[in-house]
Amino acid sequence: MPSLADNLRKMLHDRQITVLVGSGVSLATNPNSPNWRKLICSGDEWCQSVGASRGWLRRVKFLLEPEDEDEDDPECLLTAAHMVHEKLVQQNELAPWLRSVFEDLTADQPAVLE
């Protein structure tokens, strides 16, 4: 009977699975990877470049401004991320934006992934 690791390898090989990792893993493999705040801000800037309204941009910026400089509110970040995602999908800009953010990143510290 194949092991879990063998099954996962086969699924990866057959392109039946996608691996998603958190920003901590991304940052550990490459310090130039964006954290959540930077990623959402990048998406917001992309939305601005494709014509999002000033009112919409103000609402997202408000959500991205922490009340305490040392601590982000996860609910506000998630709401801003949802808004940015929806706007990028509506504008058919999600894939181009993601490509611009991640295409040139490499794993400078691949041991974390291995």
Coordinates of N, CA and C in Angstrom, one line a residue:
M1 N 0.9 -1.2 0.0 CA 0.0 0.0 0.0 C 0.9 1.2 0.0
P2 N 0.6 2.2 -0.9 CA 1.5 3.4 -1.0 C 1.3 4.3 0.3
S3 N 2.4 4.9 0.6 CA 2.4 5.8 1.8 C 1.7 7.1 1.4
L4 N 1.3 7.9 2.4 CA 0.8 9.2 2.2 C 1.7 10.1 1.4
A5 N 3.0 10.0 1.7 CA 4.0 10.8 1.0 C 4.0 10.4 -0.5
D6 N 4.0 9.0 -0.8 CA 4.0 8.6 -2.1 C 2.7 9.0 -2.9
N7 N 1.6 9.0 -2.2 CA 0.3 9.5 -2.8 C 0.4 10.9 -3.1
L8 N 0.9 11.7 -2.2 CA 1.1 13.2 -2.5 C 2.0 13.5 -3.6
R9 N 3.1 12.7 -3.7 CA 4.1 12.9 -4.8 C 3.4 12.6 -6.1
K10 N 2.6 11.5 -6.2 CA 1.9 11.2 -7.4 C 0.9 12.2 -7.8
M11 N 0.2 12.7 -6.8 CA -0.8 13.8 -7.1 C -0.2 15.0 -7.6
L12 N 1.0 15.4 -7.0 CA 1.7 16.6 -7.5 C 2.2 16.3 -8.9
H13 N 2.8 15.2 -9.1 CA 3.3 14.9 -10.5 C 2.1 14.9 -11.5
D14 N 1.0 14.4 -11.1 CA -0.2 14.4 -12.1 C -1.0 15.7 -12.1
R15 N -0.4 16.7 -11.3 CA -1.1 18.1 -11.3 C -2.5 18.0 -10.7
Q16 N -2.7 17.1 -9.7 CA -4.0 17.0 -9.1 C -4.1 17.7 -7.8
I17 N -3.0 18.4 -7.4 CA -3.0 19.0 -6.1 C -2.2 20.3 -6.2
T18 N -2.5 21.3 -5.4 CA -1.8 22.5 -5.3 C -1.4 22.7 -3.9
V19 N -0.2 23.1 -3.7 CA 0.3 23.4 -2.4 C 0.3 24.9 -2.1
L20 N -0.4 25.2 -1.0 CA -0.5 26.6 -0.6 C 0.2 26.7 0.8
V21 N 1.1 27.7 0.9 CA 1.8 27.9 2.1 C 1.6 29.3 2.6
G22 N 1.7 29.5 3.9 CA 1.5 30.8 4.4 C 2.7 31.8 4.2
S23 N 2.5 33.0 4.5 CA 3.5 34.0 4.2 C 4.8 33.8 5.0
G24 N 4.6 33.1 6.2 CA 5.8 32.8 7.0 C 6.8 31.9 6.2
V25 N 6.2 30.9 5.6 CA 7.1 30.0 4.8 C 7.7 30.7 3.6
S26 N 6.9 31.5 2.9 CA 7.4 32.3 1.8 C 8.5 33.2 2.2
L27 N 8.3 33.9 3.3 CA 9.4 34.9 3.8 C 10.6 34.1 4.3
A28 N 10.4 32.9 4.8 CA 11.6 32.1 5.2 C 12.4 31.6 4.0
T29 N 11.8 31.4 2.9 CA 12.5 31.0 1.7 C 13.0 32.1 0.9
N30 N 12.4 33.3 1.0 CA 12.9 34.5 0.3 C 12.4 35.7 1.0
P31 N 13.4 36.5 1.6 CA 13.0 37.6 2.3 C 12.3 38.7 1.5
N32 N 12.3 38.6 0.2 CA 11.6 39.6 -0.6 C 10.2 39.2 -0.9
S33 N 9.8 38.1 -0.4 CA 8.3 37.7 -0.5 C 7.5 38.7 0.3
P34 N 6.3 39.0 -0.2 CA 5.4 39.9 0.5 C 4.8 39.3 1.7
N35 N 4.6 40.0 2.8 CA 3.8 39.5 3.9 C 2.3 39.9 3.5
W36 N 1.4 39.5 4.4 CA 0.0 39.8 4.0 C -0.3 41.2 3.8
R37 N 0.2 42.1 4.7 CA -0.1 43.5 4.5 C 0.5 44.0 3.2
K38 N 1.7 43.7 2.9 CA 2.3 44.1 1.6 C 1.6 43.6 0.4
L39 N 1.2 42.3 0.5 CA 0.4 41.7 -0.6 C -0.9 42.5 -0.9
I40 N -1.6 42.7 0.2 CA -2.9 43.4 0.0 C -2.7 44.8 -0.5
C41 N -1.7 45.5 0.0 CA -1.4 46.9 -0.5 C -1.0 46.8 -1.9
S42 N -0.2 45.8 -2.4 CA 0.2 45.7 -3.8 C -1.1 45.5 -4.6
G43 N -2.0 44.7 -4.2 CA -3.3 44.5 -4.9 C -4.1 45.8 -5.0
D44 N -4.1 46.5 -3.9 CA -4.8 47.8 -3.9 C -4.2 48.8 -4.9
E45 N -2.9 48.8 -4.9 CA -2.2 49.7 -5.9 C -2.5 49.2 -7.3
W46 N -2.6 47.9 -7.6 CA -2.9 47.4 -8.9 C -4.4 47.8 -9.3
C47 N -5.3 47.7 -8.3 CA -6.7 48.2 -8.5 C -6.7 49.6 -8.9
Q48 N -5.9 50.4 -8.2 CA -5.9 51.9 -8.5 C -5.4 52.1 -10.0
S49 N -4.4 51.3 -10.4 CA -3.8 51.4 -11.7 C -4.8 51.0 -12.8
V50 N -5.8 50.2 -12.5 CA -6.8 49.8 -13.5 C -8.1 50.5 -13.3
G51 N -8.1 51.6 -12.5 CA -9.3 52.5 -12.5 C -10.3 52.3 -11.4
A52 N -9.9 51.7 -10.3 CA -10.8 51.6 -9.1 C -11.2 53.0 -8.7
S53 N -12.4 53.2 -8.2 CA -12.9 54.5 -7.8 C -12.2 55.0 -6.6
R54 N -12.1 56.3 -6.4 CA -11.5 56.9 -5.2 C -12.2 56.5 -4.0
G55 N -13.5 56.4 -4.0 CA -14.2 56.0 -2.8 C -13.9 54.6 -2.4
W56 N -13.8 53.7 -3.4 CA -13.4 52.3 -3.1 C -12.0 52.2 -2.5
L57 N -11.1 53.0 -3.1 CA -9.7 53.0 -2.7 C -9.6 53.5 -1.2
R58 N -10.4 54.6 -0.9 CA -10.4 55.1 0.5 C -10.9 54.1 1.5
R59 N -11.9 53.3 1.1 CA -12.4 52.3 2.0 C -11.4 51.2 2.3
V60 N -10.7 50.8 1.3 CA -9.6 49.8 1.4 C -8.5 50.3 2.3
K61 N -8.1 51.6 2.0 CA -7.0 52.2 2.7 C -7.3 52.3 4.2
F62 N -8.6 52.6 4.5 CA -9.0 52.7 5.9 C -8.9 51.4 6.6
L63 N -9.3 50.3 5.9 CA -9.1 49.0 6.5 C -7.7 48.6 6.7
L64 N -6.8 49.1 5.9 CA -5.4 48.7 6.0 C -4.6 49.6 7.1
E65 N -5.3 50.6 7.6 CA -4.6 51.5 8.6 C -4.9 50.9 10.0
P66 N -3.8 50.3 10.6 CA -4.1 49.7 12.0 C -4.3 50.8 13.0
E67 N -5.2 50.5 14.0 CA -5.4 51.5 15.1 C -4.1 51.6 16.0
D68 N -3.5 50.5 16.1 CA -2.2 50.4 16.9 C -1.1 50.1 15.9
E69 N -0.1 50.9 15.9 CA 1.0 50.8 14.9 C 1.6 49.4 15.0
D70 N 1.6 48.8 16.1 CA 2.3 47.5 16.3 C 1.4 46.3 16.0
E71 N 0.1 46.5 15.7 CA -0.7 45.3 15.5 C -1.8 45.6 14.4
D72 N -1.9 44.7 13.5 CA -2.9 44.7 12.5 C -4.2 44.0 13.0
D73 N -5.3 44.4 12.6 CA -6.6 43.8 12.9 C -6.8 42.7 11.9
P74 N -6.8 41.5 12.2 CA -7.0 40.4 11.2 C -8.3 40.6 10.4
E75 N -9.4 40.9 11.1 CA -10.6 41.1 10.4 C -10.6 42.2 9.3
C76 N -9.9 43.3 9.7 CA -9.7 44.4 8.7 C -8.9 43.9 7.5
L77 N -7.8 43.2 7.8 CA -6.9 42.7 6.7 C -7.7 41.8 5.8
L78 N -8.5 40.9 6.4 CA -9.3 39.9 5.6 C -10.3 40.6 4.8
T79 N -11.0 41.6 5.3 CA -12.0 42.4 4.6 C -11.3 43.1 3.4
A80 N -10.2 43.8 3.7 CA -9.5 44.5 2.6 C -9.0 43.5 1.5
A81 N -8.5 42.3 2.0 CA -8.1 41.3 1.0 C -9.2 40.8 0.2
H82 N -10.4 40.6 0.8 CA -11.6 40.2 0.0 C -12.0 41.3 -1.0
M83 N -12.0 42.5 -0.6 CA -12.4 43.6 -1.5 C -11.4 43.7 -2.7
V84 N -10.1 43.6 -2.4 CA -9.1 43.6 -3.4 C -9.3 42.4 -4.4
H85 N -9.4 41.3 -3.8 CA -9.6 40.1 -4.7 C -10.8 40.2 -5.6
E86 N -12.0 40.7 -5.0 CA -13.2 40.8 -5.8 C -13.0 41.8 -6.9
K87 N -12.3 43.0 -6.6 CA -12.1 44.0 -7.6 C -11.2 43.5 -8.7
L88 N -10.1 42.7 -8.4 CA -9.2 42.2 -9.4 C -9.9 41.2 -10.3
V89 N -10.8 40.4 -9.7 CA -11.6 39.4 -10.5 C -12.5 40.1 -11.4
Q90 N -13.2 41.2 -10.9 CA -14.1 41.9 -11.7 C -13.4 42.6 -12.9
Q91 N -12.2 43.0 -12.7 CA -11.5 43.7 -13.7 C -10.7 42.7 -14.6
N92 N -10.8 41.4 -14.3 CA -10.0 40.4 -15.0 C -8.5 40.7 -14.9
E93 N -8.1 41.1 -13.7 CA -6.7 41.5 -13.4 C -6.0 40.6 -12.3
L94 N -6.8 39.6 -11.8 CA -6.2 38.8 -10.7 C -4.9 38.0 -11.2
A95 N -5.0 37.3 -12.3 CA -3.8 36.6 -12.8 C -2.6 37.5 -13.1
P96 N -2.9 38.6 -13.9 CA -1.7 39.5 -14.2 C -1.1 40.0 -12.9
W97 N -1.9 40.4 -11.9 CA -1.4 40.9 -10.7 C -0.6 39.9 -9.9
L98 N -1.1 38.7 -9.8 CA -0.4 37.6 -9.1 C 0.9 37.3 -9.8
R99 N 0.9 37.3 -11.1 CA 2.1 37.0 -11.8 C 3.1 38.1 -11.5
S100 N 2.7 39.3 -11.5 CA 3.7 40.4 -11.3 C 4.3 40.3 -9.9
V101 N 3.5 39.8 -8.9 CA 4.0 39.7 -7.6 C 5.0 38.5 -7.4
F102 N 4.6 37.4 -7.9 CA 5.3 36.1 -7.6 C 6.2 35.5 -8.7
E103 N 6.0 36.0 -9.9 CA 6.7 35.3 -11.0 C 8.2 35.3 -10.9
D104 N 8.8 36.3 -10.4 CA 10.3 36.4 -10.3 C 10.9 35.9 -9.0
L105 N 10.0 35.5 -8.0 CA 10.5 35.1 -6.7 C 11.1 33.7 -6.9
T106 N 12.3 33.5 -6.2 CA 12.9 32.2 -6.1 C 13.1 31.9 -4.7
A107 N 13.3 30.6 -4.5 CA 13.5 30.1 -3.1 C 15.0 30.2 -2.8
D108 N 15.4 31.3 -2.1 CA 16.8 31.6 -1.8 C 17.2 30.6 -0.6
Q109 N 16.3 30.2 0.2 CA 16.5 29.2 1.2 C 15.7 28.0 1.0
P110 N 16.0 27.1 0.0 CA 15.1 26.0 -0.3 C 15.0 24.9 0.8
A111 N 15.9 24.9 1.7 CA 15.8 23.9 2.8 C 14.4 24.0 3.5
V112 N 13.8 25.1 3.6 CA 12.5 25.3 4.3 C 11.5 24.5 3.5
L113 N 11.6 24.5 2.2 CA 10.6 23.8 1.4 C 10.9 22.3 1.3
E114 N 12.1 22.0 1.4 CA 12.5 20.5 1.3 C 12.2 19.8 2.5

